[in-house]
C-alpha positions as semicolon CSV with decimal commas, in nm:
position;residue;x (nm);y (nm);z (nm)
1;M;-3,100;-4,232;-2,323
2;N;-3,063;-4,512;-2,574
3;N;-2,883;-4,828;-2,460
4;P;-2,622;-4,929;-2,722
5;L;-2,610;-5,287;-2,595
6;R;-2,981;-5,329;-2,659
7;R;-2,919;-5,415;-3,025
8;L;-2,715;-5,719;-2,919
9;K;-3,035;-5,886;-2,809
10;Y;-3,178;-5,878;-3,161
11;L;-2,883;-6,030;-3,344
12;P;-2,926;-6,385;-3,485
13;W;-2,702;-6,549;-3,223
14;R;-2,842;-6,899;-3,267
15;S;-2,782;-6,904;-3,642
16;L;-2,434;-6,759;-3,599
17;A;-2,345;-7,015;-3,332
18;I;-2,459;-7,296;-3,562
19;I;-2,252;-7,153;-3,848
20;A;-1,945;-7,124;-3,621
21;A;-1,991;-7,483;-3,503
22;M;-2,026;-7,605;-3,863
23;T;-1,715;-7,411;-3,964
24;F;-1,504;-7,569;-3,693
25;A;-1,652;-7,912;-3,764
26;I;-1,536;-7,881;-4,125
27;V;-1,195;-7,750;-4,020
28;T;-1,157;-8,030;-3,763
29;A;-1,246;-8,291;-4,026
30;I;-0,984;-8,149;-4,262
31;E;-0,734;-8,141;-3,979
32;L;-0,800;-8,504;-3,884
33;L;-0,764;-8,612;-4,248
34;L;-0,433;-8,429;-4,266
35;L;-0,315;-8,597;-3,945
36;L;-0,414;-8,938;-4,083
37;T;-0,223;-8,861;-4,401
38;L;0,081;-8,753;-4,201
39;A;0,083;-9,087;-4,019
40;F;0,167;-9,264;-4,345
41;L;0,454;-9,033;-4,441
42;D;0,822;-9,053;-4,362
43;T;0,938;-8,874;-4,044
44;N;1,148;-8,624;-4,241
45;V;0,849;-8,529;-4,455
46;Q;0,631;-8,509;-4,143
47;S;0,866;-8,268;-3,970
48;T;0,889;-8,052;-4,283
49;I;0,510;-8,029;-4,316
50;V;0,459;-7,957;-3,946
51;Q;0,724;-7,681;-3,955
52;L;0,553;-7,530;-4,259
53;V;0,212;-7,536;-4,090
54;R;0,355;-7,375;-3,775
55;S;0,492;-7,074;-3,965
56;I;0,334;-6,735;-3,902
57;L;0,226;-6,674;-4,261
58;V;0,052;-7,010;-4,295
59;S;-0,110;-6,969;-3,953
60;G;-0,254;-6,634;-4,059
61;A;-0,370;-6,781;-4,391
62;I;-0,550;-7,059;-4,204
63;G;-0,728;-6,794;-3,998
64;V;-0,830;-6,608;-4,314
65;G;-0,965;-6,934;-4,455
66;I;-1,167;-7,004;-4,141
67;G;-1,322;-6,657;-4,146
68;A;-1,401;-6,675;-4,518
69;L;-1,550;-7,023;-4,476
70;A;-1,776;-6,896;-4,197
71;V;-1,911;-6,611;-4,411
72;F;-1,953;-6,847;-4,707
73;L;-2,156;-7,087;-4,492
74;L;-2,362;-6,798;-4,354
75;E;-2,443;-6,680;-4,708
76;R;-2,533;-7,025;-4,837
77;I;-2,702;-7,197;-4,544
78;D;-2,897;-6,932;-4,355
79;K;-3,047;-6,700;-4,613
80;R;-3,291;-6,555;-4,360
81;V;-3,015;-6,359;-4,187
82;S;-2,972;-6,006;-4,316
83;I;-2,594;-5,969;-4,315
84;N;-2,443;-5,637;-4,210
85;A;-2,137;-5,522;-4,014
86;S;-2,301;-5,604;-3,679
87;V;-2,374;-5,959;-3,790
88;L;-2,017;-6,002;-3,913
89;W;-1,877;-5,887;-3,577
90;S;-2,118;-6,121;-3,401
91;L;-2,001;-6,404;-3,624
92;L;-1,645;-6,327;-3,514
93;V;-1,750;-6,352;-3,150
94;C;-1,915;-6,688;-3,220
95;L;-1,604;-6,809;-3,403
96;L;-1,385;-6,706;-3,110
97;V;-1,609;-6,887;-2,861
98;A;-1,612;-7,196;-3,084
99;L;-1,232;-7,179;-3,110
100;I;-1,196;-7,162;-2,732
101;I;-1,440;-7,452;-2,685
102;R;-1,250;-7,651;-2,949
103;D;-0,928;-7,602;-2,752
104;F;-1,085;-7,778;-2,453
105;I;-1,189;-8,081;-2,659
106;P;-0,908;-8,338;-2,671
107;I;-0,861;-8,333;-3,048
108;P;-0,503;-8,310;-3,174
109;A;-0,453;-7,966;-3,324
110;L;-0,229;-7,922;-3,623
111;L;-0,383;-7,631;-3,812
112;V;-0,598;-7,442;-3,563
113;S;-0,487;-7,290;-3,236
114;T;-0,590;-7,000;-3,019
115;S;-0,333;-6,743;-3,123
116;E;-0,333;-6,376;-3,207
117;I;-0,222;-6,448;-3,562
118;Q;-0,519;-6,675;-3,629
119;L;-0,758;-6,431;-3,462
120;V;-0,636;-6,149;-3,686
121;G;-0,659;-6,387;-3,981
122;M;-1,020;-6,471;-3,893
123;I;-1,105;-6,100;-3,872
124;L;-0,947;-6,042;-4,212
125;G;-1,121;-6,347;-4,359
126;V;-1,466;-6,252;-4,231
127;F;-1,446;-5,893;-4,350
128;W;-1,269;-5,982;-4,675
129;Q;-1,534;-6,238;-4,771
130;G;-1,816;-6,019;-4,638
131;K;-1,693;-5,686;-4,778
132;R;-2,010;-5,625;-4,976
133;Y;-2,212;-5,638;-4,653
134;W;-2,023;-5,382;-4,447
135;R;-1,972;-5,114;-4,713
Protein backbone atom coordinates (compact mmCIF):
# COMPACT_ATOMS: atom_id res chain seq x y z
CA MET A 1 0.00 0.00 0.00
CA ASN A 2 1.33 3.42 -0.92
CA ASN A 3 1.90 5.91 1.91
CA PRO A 4 0.35 9.29 0.98
CA LEU A 5 2.51 11.14 3.50
CA ARG A 6 5.66 9.88 1.82
CA ARG A 7 5.55 12.69 -0.75
CA LEU A 8 5.85 15.27 2.05
CA LYS A 9 9.45 14.22 2.52
CA TYR A 10 10.38 15.26 -1.01
CA LEU A 11 8.91 18.76 -0.95
CA PRO A 12 11.37 21.71 -0.92
CA TRP A 13 10.73 22.61 2.73
CA ARG A 14 13.96 24.53 3.23
CA SER A 15 13.35 26.83 0.26
CA LEU A 16 9.75 27.37 1.28
CA ALA A 17 10.73 28.19 4.86
CA ILE A 18 13.26 30.74 3.60
CA ILE A 19 10.62 32.30 1.32
CA ALA A 20 8.13 32.47 4.22
CA ALA A 21 10.75 34.09 6.46
CA MET A 22 11.61 36.63 3.74
CA THR A 23 7.93 37.39 3.21
CA PHE A 24 7.35 38.14 6.87
CA ALA A 25 10.60 40.11 7.08
CA ILE A 26 9.35 42.37 4.29
CA VAL A 27 5.89 42.66 5.87
CA THR A 28 7.42 43.43 9.27
CA ALA A 29 9.62 46.14 7.74
CA ILE A 30 6.58 47.72 6.09
CA GLU A 31 4.68 47.46 9.35
CA LEU A 32 7.47 49.13 11.33
CA LEU A 33 7.70 51.95 8.77
CA LEU A 34 3.96 52.46 9.07
CA LEU A 35 4.20 52.54 12.87
CA LEU A 36 7.01 55.10 12.68
CA THR A 37 4.90 57.20 10.33
CA LEU A 38 1.92 56.96 12.67
CA ALA A 39 4.04 58.31 15.53
CA PHE A 40 4.33 61.65 13.73
CA LEU A 41 0.61 62.02 13.01
CA ASP A 42 -2.14 63.62 15.06
CA THR A 43 -4.01 61.32 17.47
CA ASN A 44 -7.29 61.70 15.55
CA VAL A 45 -5.61 60.64 12.32
CA GLN A 46 -3.88 57.77 14.14
CA SER A 47 -7.14 56.41 15.49
CA THR A 48 -8.78 56.67 12.07
CA ILE A 49 -5.95 54.77 10.37
CA VAL A 50 -5.84 52.09 13.07
CA GLN A 51 -9.62 51.58 12.83
CA LEU A 52 -9.33 51.26 9.07
CA VAL A 53 -6.54 48.69 9.34
CA ARG A 54 -8.52 46.67 11.90
CA SER A 55 -11.53 46.29 9.59
CA ILE A 56 -12.34 42.83 8.25
CA LEU A 57 -12.02 43.74 4.58
CA VAL A 58 -8.59 45.33 4.99
CA SER A 59 -7.42 42.45 7.18
CA GLY A 60 -8.39 39.97 4.47
CA ALA A 61 -6.72 42.12 1.81
CA ILE A 62 -3.51 42.15 3.85
CA GLY A 63 -3.65 38.34 3.96
CA VAL A 64 -4.12 38.20 0.19
CA GLY A 65 -1.11 40.49 -0.22
CA ILE A 66 1.04 38.31 2.03
CA GLY A 67 0.13 35.16 0.09
CA ALA A 68 0.70 36.82 -3.28
CA LEU A 69 4.04 38.24 -2.09
CA ALA A 70 5.15 34.77 -1.00
CA VAL A 71 4.37 33.24 -4.40
CA PHE A 72 6.04 36.19 -6.15
CA LEU A 73 9.20 35.68 -4.09
CA LEU A 74 9.10 31.94 -4.76
CA GLU A 75 8.87 32.56 -8.51
CA ARG A 76 11.64 35.14 -8.59
CA ILE A 77 14.15 33.94 -6.01
CA ASP A 78 14.14 30.15 -6.11
CA LYS A 79 13.79 29.13 -9.74
CA ARG A 80 14.93 25.58 -8.99
CA VAL A 81 11.62 24.74 -7.32
CA SER A 82 9.06 23.21 -9.64
CA ILE A 83 5.86 24.86 -8.45
CA ASN A 84 2.66 22.81 -8.33
CA ALA A 85 -0.37 22.54 -6.04
CA SER A 86 1.57 20.54 -3.43
CA VAL A 87 4.28 23.18 -3.25
CA LEU A 88 1.67 25.93 -2.89
CA TRP A 89 0.01 24.10 0.01
CA SER A 90 3.42 23.56 1.58
CA LEU A 91 4.14 27.26 1.19
CA LEU A 92 0.91 27.97 3.07
CA VAL A 93 2.04 25.71 5.91
CA CYS A 94 5.38 27.54 6.04
CA LEU A 95 3.59 30.91 6.04
CA LEU A 96 1.36 29.79 8.90
CA VAL A 97 4.34 28.59 10.94
CA ALA A 98 6.17 31.86 10.24
CA LEU A 99 3.06 33.81 11.27
CA ILE A 100 2.84 31.90 14.56
CA ILE A 101 6.55 32.42 15.23
CA ARG A 102 6.17 36.12 14.43
CA ASP A 103 3.41 36.39 17.03
CA PHE A 104 5.85 35.24 19.72
CA ILE A 105 8.45 37.87 18.77
CA PRO A 106 7.81 41.13 20.65
CA ILE A 107 7.25 43.29 17.58
CA PRO A 108 4.24 45.61 17.67
CA ALA A 109 1.67 44.27 15.23
CA LEU A 110 -0.49 46.67 13.28
CA LEU A 111 -1.15 44.88 10.00
CA VAL A 112 -0.51 41.19 10.64
CA SER A 113 -2.18 39.01 13.23
CA THR A 114 -3.06 35.36 13.59
CA SER A 115 -6.71 35.45 12.60
CA GLU A 116 -9.00 33.36 10.45
CA ILE A 117 -9.58 36.27 8.10
CA GLN A 118 -5.87 36.67 7.37
CA LEU A 119 -5.41 32.91 7.02
CA VAL A 120 -8.21 32.76 4.44
CA GLY A 121 -6.69 35.81 2.76
CA MET A 122 -3.28 34.10 2.58
CA ILE A 123 -4.89 31.01 1.02
CA LEU A 124 -6.63 33.19 -1.56
CA GLY A 125 -3.45 35.16 -2.22
CA VAL A 126 -1.26 32.10 -2.71
CA PHE A 127 -3.67 30.35 -5.05
CA TRP A 128 -4.66 33.56 -6.86
CA GLN A 129 -1.04 34.47 -7.60
CA GLY A 130 -0.10 30.84 -8.30
CA LYS A 131 -3.18 29.91 -10.36
CA ARG A 132 -1.14 28.92 -13.39
CA TYR A 133 0.66 26.29 -11.30
CA TRP A 134 -2.31 24.42 -9.88
CA ARG A 135 -4.46 24.22 -13.01
